[in-house]
mmCIF file with all atom_site columns, C-alpha atoms in Angstrom:
data_model
loop_
_atom_site.group_PDB
_atom_site.id
_atom_site.type_symbol
_atom_site.label_atom_id
_atom_site.label_alt_id
_atom_site.label_comp_id
_atom_site.label_asym_id
_atom_site.label_entity_id
_atom_site.label_seq_id
_atom_site.pdbx_PDB_ins_code
_atom_site.Cartn_x
_atom_site.Cartn_y
_atom_site.Cartn_z
_atom_site.occupancy
_atom_site.B_iso_or_equiv
_atom_site.pdbx_formal_charge
_atom_site.auth_seq_id
_atom_site.auth_comp_id
_atom_site.auth_asym_id
_atom_site.auth_atom_id
_atom_site.pdbx_PDB_model_num
ATOM 1   C CA . MET D 1 1   ? 62.484 76.666 3.194   1.00 0.00 ? 1   MET D CA 1
ATOM 2   C CA . ASP D 1 2   ? 63.684 78.968 0.432   1.00 0.00 ? 2   ASP D CA 1
ATOM 3   C CA . THR D 1 3   ? 61.977 77.971 -2.845  1.00 0.00 ? 3   THR D CA 1
ATOM 4   C CA . THR D 1 4   ? 64.192 80.270 -4.925  1.00 0.00 ? 4   THR D CA 1
ATOM 5   C CA . PHE D 1 5   ? 66.419 78.184 -7.171  1.00 0.00 ? 5   PHE D CA 1
ATOM 6   C CA . LYS D 1 6   ? 70.098 78.846 -6.729  1.00 0.00 ? 6   LYS D CA 1
ATOM 7   C CA . GLN D 1 7   ? 72.978 77.777 -8.893  1.00 0.00 ? 7   GLN D CA 1
ATOM 8   C CA . GLY D 1 8   ? 76.343 76.609 -7.643  1.00 0.00 ? 8   GLY D CA 1
ATOM 9   C CA . THR D 1 9   ? 79.220 74.236 -8.248  1.00 0.00 ? 9   THR D CA 1
ATOM 10  C CA . LEU D 1 10  ? 79.824 71.005 -6.369  1.00 0.00 ? 10  LEU D CA 1
ATOM 11  C CA . SER D 1 11  ? 83.145 71.840 -4.706  1.00 0.00 ? 11  SER D CA 1
ATOM 12  C CA . VAL D 1 12  ? 83.509 68.871 -2.330  1.00 0.00 ? 12  VAL D CA 1
ATOM 13  C CA . TRP D 1 13  ? 82.004 65.386 -2.677  1.00 0.00 ? 13  TRP D CA 1
ATOM 14  C CA . TYR D 1 14  ? 82.504 62.397 -0.374  1.00 0.00 ? 14  TYR D CA 1
ATOM 15  C CA . ASP D 1 15  ? 81.137 59.588 -2.487  1.00 0.00 ? 15  ASP D CA 1
ATOM 16  C CA . GLU D 1 16  ? 81.417 56.923 0.245   1.00 0.00 ? 16  GLU D CA 1
ATOM 17  C CA . GLN D 1 17  ? 79.339 59.113 2.599   1.00 0.00 ? 17  GLN D CA 1
ATOM 18  C CA . GLY D 1 18  ? 77.045 60.389 -0.138  1.00 0.00 ? 18  GLY D CA 1
ATOM 19  C CA . ASP D 1 19  ? 77.380 64.054 0.785   1.00 0.00 ? 19  ASP D CA 1
ATOM 20  C CA . GLY D 1 20  ? 79.336 67.187 0.011   1.00 0.00 ? 20  GLY D CA 1
ATOM 21  C CA . PHE D 1 21  ? 79.153 70.948 -0.441  1.00 0.00 ? 21  PHE D CA 1
ATOM 22  C CA . ILE D 1 22  ? 77.894 73.289 -3.127  1.00 0.00 ? 22  ILE D CA 1
ATOM 23  C CA . VAL D 1 23  ? 79.576 76.681 -3.483  1.00 0.00 ? 23  VAL D CA 1
ATOM 24  C CA . ASP D 1 24  ? 77.498 79.537 -4.918  1.00 0.00 ? 24  ASP D CA 1
ATOM 25  C CA . PRO D 1 25  ? 78.988 82.478 -6.932  1.00 0.00 ? 25  PRO D CA 1
ATOM 26  C CA . ASN D 1 26  ? 79.347 84.466 -3.664  1.00 0.00 ? 26  ASN D CA 1
ATOM 27  C CA . GLY D 1 27  ? 81.497 81.709 -2.131  1.00 0.00 ? 27  GLY D CA 1
ATOM 28  C CA . GLU D 1 28  ? 78.871 80.486 0.380   1.00 0.00 ? 28  GLU D CA 1
ATOM 29  C CA . ARG D 1 29  ? 78.917 76.755 1.041   1.00 0.00 ? 29  ARG D CA 1
ATOM 30  C CA . THR D 1 30  ? 75.707 74.707 1.294   1.00 0.00 ? 30  THR D CA 1
ATOM 31  C CA . PHE D 1 31  ? 75.600 71.090 2.494   1.00 0.00 ? 31  PHE D CA 1
ATOM 32  C CA . VAL D 1 32  ? 74.029 68.576 0.079   1.00 0.00 ? 32  VAL D CA 1
ATOM 33  C CA . HIS D 1 33  ? 73.177 64.879 0.513   1.00 0.00 ? 33  HIS D CA 1
ATOM 34  C CA . VAL D 1 34  ? 72.850 62.347 -2.300  1.00 0.00 ? 34  VAL D CA 1
ATOM 35  C CA . THR D 1 35  ? 69.151 61.763 -1.442  1.00 0.00 ? 35  THR D CA 1
ATOM 36  C CA . THR D 1 36  ? 68.495 65.410 -2.331  1.00 0.00 ? 36  THR D CA 1
ATOM 37  C CA . PHE D 1 37  ? 69.081 64.533 -6.004  1.00 0.00 ? 37  PHE D CA 1
ATOM 38  C CA . GLY D 1 38  ? 66.408 61.808 -6.050  1.00 0.00 ? 38  GLY D CA 1
ATOM 39  C CA . ARG D 1 39  ? 66.946 59.031 -8.606  1.00 0.00 ? 39  ARG D CA 1
ATOM 40  C CA . ILE D 1 40  ? 69.722 60.025 -10.943 1.00 0.00 ? 40  ILE D CA 1
ATOM 41  C CA . PRO D 1 41  ? 71.574 57.986 -13.574 1.00 0.00 ? 41  PRO D CA 1
ATOM 42  C CA . ARG D 1 42  ? 74.991 58.789 -12.046 1.00 0.00 ? 42  ARG D CA 1
ATOM 43  C CA . ARG D 1 43  ? 76.550 59.971 -8.811  1.00 0.00 ? 43  ARG D CA 1
ATOM 44  C CA . PRO D 1 44  ? 77.509 63.640 -8.443  1.00 0.00 ? 44  PRO D CA 1
ATOM 45  C CA . VAL D 1 45  ? 81.144 64.577 -9.048  1.00 0.00 ? 45  VAL D CA 1
ATOM 46  C CA . VAL D 1 46  ? 83.196 67.612 -8.078  1.00 0.00 ? 46  VAL D CA 1
ATOM 47  C CA . GLY D 1 47  ? 82.728 70.353 -10.675 1.00 0.00 ? 47  GLY D CA 1
ATOM 48  C CA . ASP D 1 48  ? 79.064 69.557 -11.504 1.00 0.00 ? 48  ASP D CA 1
ATOM 49  C CA . THR D 1 49  ? 76.819 72.589 -11.852 1.00 0.00 ? 49  THR D CA 1
ATOM 50  C CA . ILE D 1 50  ? 74.006 72.177 -9.335  1.00 0.00 ? 50  ILE D CA 1
ATOM 51  C CA . PHE D 1 51  ? 70.601 73.880 -9.223  1.00 0.00 ? 51  PHE D CA 1
ATOM 52  C CA . TYR D 1 52  ? 69.067 73.738 -5.733  1.00 0.00 ? 52  TYR D CA 1
ATOM 53  C CA . THR D 1 53  ? 66.758 75.172 -3.089  1.00 0.00 ? 53  THR D CA 1
ATOM 54  C CA . THR D 1 54  ? 67.645 75.475 0.570   1.00 0.00 ? 54  THR D CA 1
ATOM 55  C CA . ALA D 1 55  ? 66.102 74.819 3.975   1.00 0.00 ? 55  ALA D CA 1
ATOM 56  C CA . ILE D 1 56  ? 67.268 75.186 7.572   1.00 0.00 ? 56  ILE D CA 1
ATOM 57  C CA . ASP D 1 57  ? 67.733 72.141 9.825   1.00 0.00 ? 57  ASP D CA 1
ATOM 58  C CA . ARG D 1 58  ? 66.964 71.923 13.564  1.00 0.00 ? 58  ARG D CA 1
ATOM 59  C CA . ASP D 1 59  ? 70.418 73.219 14.424  1.00 0.00 ? 59  ASP D CA 1
ATOM 60  C CA . GLY D 1 60  ? 69.913 76.325 12.272  1.00 0.00 ? 60  GLY D CA 1
ATOM 61  C CA . LYS D 1 61  ? 72.257 75.147 9.490   1.00 0.00 ? 61  LYS D CA 1
ATOM 62  C CA . ILE D 1 62  ? 71.382 75.682 5.832   1.00 0.00 ? 62  ILE D CA 1
ATOM 63  C CA . TYR D 1 63  ? 71.259 72.620 3.567   1.00 0.00 ? 63  TYR D CA 1
ATOM 64  C CA . ALA D 1 64  ? 70.092 71.834 0.045   1.00 0.00 ? 64  ALA D CA 1
ATOM 65  C CA . ASP D 1 65  ? 66.671 70.183 0.259   1.00 0.00 ? 65  ASP D CA 1
ATOM 66  C CA . TYR D 1 66  ? 66.093 69.806 -3.509  1.00 0.00 ? 66  TYR D CA 1
ATOM 67  C CA . ALA D 1 67  ? 68.800 69.636 -6.146  1.00 0.00 ? 67  ALA D CA 1
ATOM 68  C CA . TRP D 1 68  ? 69.602 68.434 -9.632  1.00 0.00 ? 68  TRP D CA 1
ATOM 69  C CA . ILE D 1 69  ? 72.693 68.243 -11.744 1.00 0.00 ? 69  ILE D CA 1
ATOM 70  C CA . GLU D 1 70  ? 72.781 70.381 -14.872 1.00 0.00 ? 70  GLU D CA 1
ATOM 71  C CA . GLY D 1 71  ? 72.256 68.193 -17.938 1.00 0.00 ? 71  GLY D CA 1
ATOM 72  C CA . LEU D 1 72  ? 70.358 65.485 -16.002 1.00 0.00 ? 72  LEU D CA 1
ATOM 73  C CA . PRO D 1 73  ? 66.584 65.351 -15.571 1.00 0.00 ? 73  PRO D CA 1
ATOM 74  C CA . ALA D 1 74  ? 65.338 67.157 -12.484 1.00 0.00 ? 74  ALA D CA 1
ATOM 75  C CA . PRO D 1 75  ? 63.968 64.769 -9.828  1.00 0.00 ? 75  PRO D CA 1
ATOM 76  C CA . ARG D 1 76  ? 60.467 64.950 -8.463  1.00 0.00 ? 76  ARG D CA 1
ATOM 77  C CA . ARG D 1 77  ? 60.276 67.414 -5.680  1.00 0.00 ? 77  ARG D CA 1
ATOM 78  C CA . ARG D 1 78  ? 60.421 65.378 -2.454  1.00 0.00 ? 78  ARG D CA 1
ATOM 79  C CA . SER D 1 79  ? 59.511 68.276 -0.219  1.00 0.00 ? 79  SER D CA 1
ATOM 80  C CA . HIS D 1 80  ? 56.148 68.657 -2.020  1.00 0.00 ? 80  HIS D CA 1
ATOM 81  C CA . PHE D 1 81  ? 54.681 65.961 0.212   1.00 0.00 ? 81  PHE D CA 1
ATOM 82  C CA . ARG D 1 82  ? 56.012 67.651 3.319   1.00 0.00 ? 82  ARG D CA 1
ATOM 83  C CA . GLN D 1 83  ? 54.608 71.037 2.307   1.00 0.00 ? 83  GLN D CA 1
ATOM 84  C CA . HIS D 1 84  ? 51.083 69.775 1.679   1.00 0.00 ? 84  HIS D CA 1
ATOM 85  C CA . ARG D 1 85  ? 50.837 67.116 4.351   1.00 0.00 ? 85  ARG D CA 1
ATOM 86  C CA . LYS D 1 86  ? 47.819 67.669 6.567   1.00 0.00 ? 86  LYS D CA 1
ATOM 87  C CA . LYS D 1 87  ? 48.944 69.078 9.863   1.00 0.00 ? 87  LYS D CA 1
ATOM 88  C CA . SER D 1 88  ? 47.358 67.792 13.023  1.00 0.00 ? 88  SER D CA 1
ATOM 89  C CA . ARG D 1 89  ? 45.184 70.339 14.688  1.00 0.00 ? 89  ARG D CA 1
ATOM 90  C CA . PRO D 1 90  ? 44.861 70.870 18.419  1.00 0.00 ? 90  PRO D CA 1
ATOM 91  C CA . TRP D 1 91  ? 41.897 69.349 20.203  1.00 0.00 ? 91  TRP D CA 1
ATOM 92  C CA . GLY D 1 92  ? 38.900 71.632 20.347  1.00 0.00 ? 92  GLY D CA 1
ATOM 93  C CA . LEU D 1 93  ? 36.062 71.716 22.858  1.00 0.00 ? 93  LEU D CA 1
ATOM 94  C CA . THR D 1 94  ? 33.894 69.573 20.559  1.00 0.00 ? 94  THR D CA 1
ATOM 95  C CA . ASP D 1 95  ? 36.588 66.862 20.421  1.00 0.00 ? 95  ASP D CA 1
ATOM 96  C CA . VAL D 1 96  ? 36.931 66.793 24.203  1.00 0.00 ? 96  VAL D CA 1
ATOM 97  C CA . VAL D 1 97  ? 33.157 66.671 24.747  1.00 0.00 ? 97  VAL D CA 1
ATOM 98  C CA . LEU D 1 98  ? 32.828 63.852 22.193  1.00 0.00 ? 98  LEU D CA 1
ATOM 99  C CA . LEU D 1 99  ? 35.615 61.843 23.840  1.00 0.00 ? 99  LEU D CA 1
ATOM 100 C CA . LEU D 1 100 ? 34.123 62.309 27.322  1.00 0.00 ? 100 LEU D CA 1
ATOM 101 C CA . THR D 1 101 ? 30.683 61.301 26.019  1.00 0.00 ? 101 THR D CA 1
ATOM 102 C CA . VAL D 1 102 ? 32.077 58.080 24.543  1.00 0.00 ? 102 VAL D CA 1
ATOM 103 C CA . ILE D 1 103 ? 33.892 57.275 27.806  1.00 0.00 ? 103 ILE D CA 1
ATOM 104 C CA . LEU D 1 104 ? 30.743 57.978 29.815  1.00 0.00 ? 104 LEU D CA 1
ATOM 105 C CA . LEU D 1 105 ? 28.664 55.735 27.540  1.00 0.00 ? 105 LEU D CA 1
ATOM 106 C CA . PHE D 1 106 ? 31.161 52.889 27.980  1.00 0.00 ? 106 PHE D CA 1
ATOM 107 C CA . LEU D 1 107 ? 31.080 53.311 31.764  1.00 0.00 ? 107 LEU D CA 1
ATOM 108 C CA . VAL D 1 108 ? 27.268 53.359 31.882  1.00 0.00 ? 108 VAL D CA 1
ATOM 109 C CA . ALA D 1 109 ? 27.056 50.310 29.598  1.00 0.00 ? 109 ALA D CA 1
ATOM 110 C CA . GLY D 1 110 ? 29.559 48.460 31.808  1.00 0.00 ? 110 GLY D CA 1
ATOM 111 C CA . TRP D 1 111 ? 27.650 49.393 34.949  1.00 0.00 ? 111 TRP D CA 1
ATOM 112 C CA . LEU D 1 112 ? 24.348 48.232 33.415  1.00 0.00 ? 112 LEU D CA 1
ATOM 113 C CA . LEU D 1 113 ? 25.861 44.899 32.372  1.00 0.00 ? 113 LEU D CA 1
ATOM 114 C CA . THR D 1 114 ? 27.367 44.405 35.822  1.00 0.00 ? 114 THR D CA 1
ATOM 115 C CA . ALA D 1 115 ? 24.106 45.298 37.540  1.00 0.00 ? 115 ALA D CA 1
ATOM 116 C CA . THR D 1 116 ? 22.153 42.972 35.249  1.00 0.00 ? 116 THR D CA 1
ATOM 117 C CA . PHE D 1 117 ? 24.447 40.009 35.815  1.00 0.00 ? 117 PHE D CA 1
ATOM 118 C CA . ALA D 1 118 ? 24.753 40.698 39.550  1.00 0.00 ? 118 ALA D CA 1
ATOM 119 C CA . GLY D 1 119 ? 20.969 40.893 39.756  1.00 0.00 ? 119 GLY D CA 1
ATOM 120 C CA . ASP D 1 120 ? 20.683 37.550 37.987  1.00 0.00 ? 120 ASP D CA 1
ATOM 121 C CA . THR D 1 121 ? 23.207 36.031 40.419  1.00 0.00 ? 121 THR D CA 1
ATOM 122 C CA . ILE D 1 122 ? 21.390 37.313 43.502  1.00 0.00 ? 122 ILE D CA 1
ATOM 123 C CA . THR D 1 123 ? 18.032 36.223 42.093  1.00 0.00 ? 123 THR D CA 1
ATOM 124 C CA . THR D 1 124 ? 19.454 32.778 41.323  1.00 0.00 ? 124 THR D CA 1
ATOM 125 C CA . THR D 1 125 ? 20.986 32.510 44.821  1.00 0.00 ? 125 THR D CA 1
ATOM 126 C CA . VAL D 1 126 ? 17.704 33.504 46.472  1.00 0.00 ? 126 VAL D CA 1
ATOM 127 C CA . THR D 1 127 ? 15.777 31.041 44.297  1.00 0.00 ? 127 THR D CA 1
ATOM 128 C CA . GLN D 1 128 ? 18.206 28.200 45.019  1.00 0.00 ? 128 GLN D CA 1
ATOM 129 C CA . THR D 1 129 ? 18.238 28.962 48.756  1.00 0.00 ? 129 THR D CA 1
ATOM 130 C CA . SER D 1 130 ? 14.461 29.153 48.876  1.00 0.00 ? 130 SER D CA 1
ATOM 131 C CA . ALA D 1 131 ? 14.171 25.777 47.204  1.00 0.00 ? 131 ALA D CA 1
ATOM 132 C CA . LYS D 1 132 ? 16.455 24.149 49.835  1.00 0.00 ? 132 LYS D CA 1
ATOM 133 C CA . ARG D 1 133 ? 14.694 25.325 52.979  1.00 0.00 ? 133 ARG D CA 1
ATOM 134 C CA . PRO D 1 134 ? 11.229 25.619 54.413  1.00 0.00 ? 134 PRO D CA 1
ATOM 135 C CA . GLY D 1 135 ? 9.504  28.940 54.989  1.00 0.00 ? 135 GLY D CA 1
ATOM 136 C CA . PRO D 1 136 ? 8.706  32.039 52.940  1.00 0.00 ? 136 PRO D CA 1
ATOM 137 C CA . PRO D 1 137 ? 10.981 32.482 49.886  1.00 0.00 ? 137 PRO D CA 1
ATOM 138 C CA . GLU D 1 138 ? 11.917 36.065 50.846  1.00 0.00 ? 138 GLU D CA 1
ATOM 139 C CA . CYS D 1 139 ? 13.473 34.908 54.155  1.00 0.00 ? 139 CYS D CA 1
ATOM 140 C CA . VAL D 1 140 ? 17.010 34.125 52.968  1.00 0.00 ? 140 VAL D CA 1
ATOM 141 C CA . ILE D 1 141 ? 19.141 35.581 55.791  1.00 0.00 ? 141 ILE D CA 1
ATOM 142 C CA . LYS D 1 142 ? 20.865 32.763 57.693  1.00 0.00 ? 142 LYS D CA 1
ATOM 143 C CA . GLY D 1 143 ? 20.963 33.159 61.500  1.00 0.00 ? 143 GLY D CA 1
ATOM 144 C CA . ASN D 1 144 ? 23.865 30.974 62.629  1.00 0.00 ? 144 ASN D CA 1
ATOM 145 C CA . ILE D 1 145 ? 25.175 30.252 66.156  1.00 0.00 ? 145 ILE D CA 1
ATOM 146 C CA . SER D 1 146 ? 28.923 29.712 66.525  1.00 0.00 ? 146 SER D CA 1
ATOM 147 C CA . ILE D 1 147 ? 29.779 26.280 67.969  1.00 0.00 ? 147 ILE D CA 1
ATOM 148 C CA . ASP D 1 148 ? 32.942 27.638 69.660  1.00 0.00 ? 148 ASP D CA 1
ATOM 149 C CA . THR D 1 149 ? 31.655 30.870 71.217  1.00 0.00 ? 149 THR D CA 1
ATOM 150 C CA . GLY D 1 150 ? 27.854 30.630 71.048  1.00 0.00 ? 150 GLY D CA 1
ATOM 151 C CA . GLU D 1 151 ? 27.820 34.002 69.267  1.00 0.00 ? 151 GLU D CA 1
ATOM 152 C CA . LYS D 1 152 ? 24.792 34.661 67.055  1.00 0.00 ? 152 LYS D CA 1
ATOM 153 C CA . ILE D 1 153 ? 25.821 35.780 63.547  1.00 0.00 ? 153 ILE D CA 1
ATOM 154 C CA . TYR D 1 154 ? 23.675 36.316 60.452  1.00 0.00 ? 154 TYR D CA 1
ATOM 155 C CA . HIS D 1 155 ? 24.801 35.898 56.822  1.00 0.00 ? 155 HIS D CA 1
ATOM 156 C CA . LEU D 1 156 ? 23.349 37.639 53.745  1.00 0.00 ? 156 LEU D CA 1
ATOM 157 C CA . PRO D 1 157 ? 23.228 36.085 50.251  1.00 0.00 ? 157 PRO D CA 1
ATOM 158 C CA . GLY D 1 158 ? 26.481 36.823 48.422  1.00 0.00 ? 158 GLY D CA 1
ATOM 159 C CA . MET D 1 159 ? 28.636 36.979 51.569  1.00 0.00 ? 159 MET D CA 1
ATOM 160 C CA . LYS D 1 160 ? 31.754 34.817 51.631  1.00 0.00 ? 160 LYS D CA 1
ATOM 161 C CA . ASP D 1 161 ? 30.521 32.051 53.971  1.00 0.00 ? 161 ASP D CA 1
ATOM 162 C CA . TYR D 1 162 ? 26.843 32.222 53.003  1.00 0.00 ? 162 TYR D CA 1
ATOM 163 C CA . GLU D 1 163 ? 26.868 29.082 50.817  1.00 0.00 ? 163 GLU D CA 1
ATOM 164 C CA . ILE D 1 164 ? 28.694 26.891 53.353  1.00 0.00 ? 164 ILE D CA 1
ATOM 165 C CA . THR D 1 165 ? 26.654 28.060 56.344  1.00 0.00 ? 165 THR D CA 1
ATOM 166 C CA . ARG D 1 166 ? 24.024 25.456 57.365  1.00 0.00 ? 166 ARG D CA 1
ATOM 167 C CA . ILE D 1 167 ? 21.048 26.300 59.556  1.00 0.00 ? 167 ILE D CA 1
ATOM 168 C CA . SER D 1 168 ? 20.088 23.790 62.227  1.00 0.00 ? 168 SER D CA 1
ATOM 169 C CA . GLU D 1 169 ? 16.776 24.948 63.651  1.00 0.00 ? 169 GLU D CA 1
ATOM 170 C CA . GLU D 1 170 ? 17.004 22.235 66.322  1.00 0.00 ? 170 GLU D CA 1
ATOM 171 C CA . HIS D 1 171 ? 20.087 24.054 67.729  1.00 0.00 ? 171 HIS D CA 1
ATOM 172 C CA . GLY D 1 172 ? 18.370 27.450 67.841  1.00 0.00 ? 172 GLY D CA 1
ATOM 173 C CA . GLU D 1 173 ? 19.568 28.700 64.446  1.00 0.00 ? 173 GLU D CA 1
ATOM 174 C CA . ARG D 1 174 ? 16.978 30.283 62.170  1.00 0.00 ? 174 ARG D CA 1
ATOM 175 C CA . TRP D 1 175 ? 16.095 32.137 58.975  1.00 0.00 ? 175 TRP D CA 1
ATOM 176 C CA . PHE D 1 176 ? 15.328 35.856 58.892  1.00 0.00 ? 176 PHE D CA 1
ATOM 177 C CA . CYS D 1 177 ? 13.433 37.895 56.322  1.00 0.00 ? 177 CYS D CA 1
ATOM 178 C CA . THR D 1 178 ? 15.176 41.242 57.047  1.00 0.00 ? 178 THR D CA 1
ATOM 179 C CA . GLU D 1 179 ? 18.386 42.392 58.687  1.00 0.00 ? 179 GLU D CA 1
ATOM 180 C CA . GLN D 1 180 ? 16.331 44.444 61.156  1.00 0.00 ? 180 GLN D CA 1
ATOM 181 C CA . GLU D 1 181 ? 14.551 41.270 62.269  1.00 0.00 ? 181 GLU D CA 1
ATOM 182 C CA . ALA D 1 182 ? 17.904 39.498 62.813  1.00 0.00 ? 182 ALA D CA 1
ATOM 183 C CA . ILE D 1 183 ? 19.338 42.419 64.812  1.00 0.00 ? 183 ILE D CA 1
ATOM 184 C CA . GLN D 1 184 ? 16.230 42.663 66.999  1.00 0.00 ? 184 GLN D CA 1
ATOM 185 C CA . ALA D 1 185 ? 16.515 38.905 67.727  1.00 0.00 ? 185 ALA D CA 1
ATOM 186 C CA . GLY D 1 186 ? 20.103 39.409 68.982  1.00 0.00 ? 186 GLY D CA 1
ATOM 187 C CA . TRP D 1 187 ? 22.169 38.422 65.944  1.00 0.00 ? 187 TRP D CA 1
ATOM 188 C CA . ARG D 1 188 ? 25.013 40.501 64.491  1.00 0.00 ? 188 ARG D CA 1
ATOM 189 C CA . ARG D 1 189 ? 26.102 40.732 60.875  1.00 0.00 ? 189 ARG D CA 1
ATOM 190 C CA . ALA D 1 190 ? 28.975 38.462 59.772  1.00 0.00 ? 190 ALA D CA 1
ATOM 191 C CA . GLY D 1 191 ? 32.254 40.229 59.039  1.00 0.00 ? 191 GLY D CA 1
ATOM 192 C CA . ARG D 1 192 ? 32.588 38.780 55.525  1.00 0.00 ? 192 ARG D CA 1
#
């Protein structure tokens, strides 16, 4: 942006489009839009003397970015905000470390909550199972014998069929305190 004020004459003005061209004393044309003038009491007309500054757009073309008509009050400088706007800065090492720390804290907190609630569920299941059957409360592994195949399968608390599996000790089914005990007695772990 060139902050040097230039003076020119409005040579072309398309009022319906709200734009036109300023010609400086050297004959160079500069595009101008009505918004460049800010709030003015009248529209620009061909022949007005214009004071202006220039900038370059993305396509490399020069345009008036601040202008006023001679004899009218100068508008507030719109580009002032753009010049002094805080620019975003790239992320530094401290920002990245802080972000990763926050993410890690959320993950740890989530894991702790999950572990706490899962622990409560397992404890509740063990307590409920213990209350429904005879024997030591720590023996909660169900040793079941399949009616169809006679296969011996054991179920752990939390497995899919654990709750619906019933133990009939009169048919040879039993409770185990550890998986090792069940395996040594000839049972295999259920698939789900």
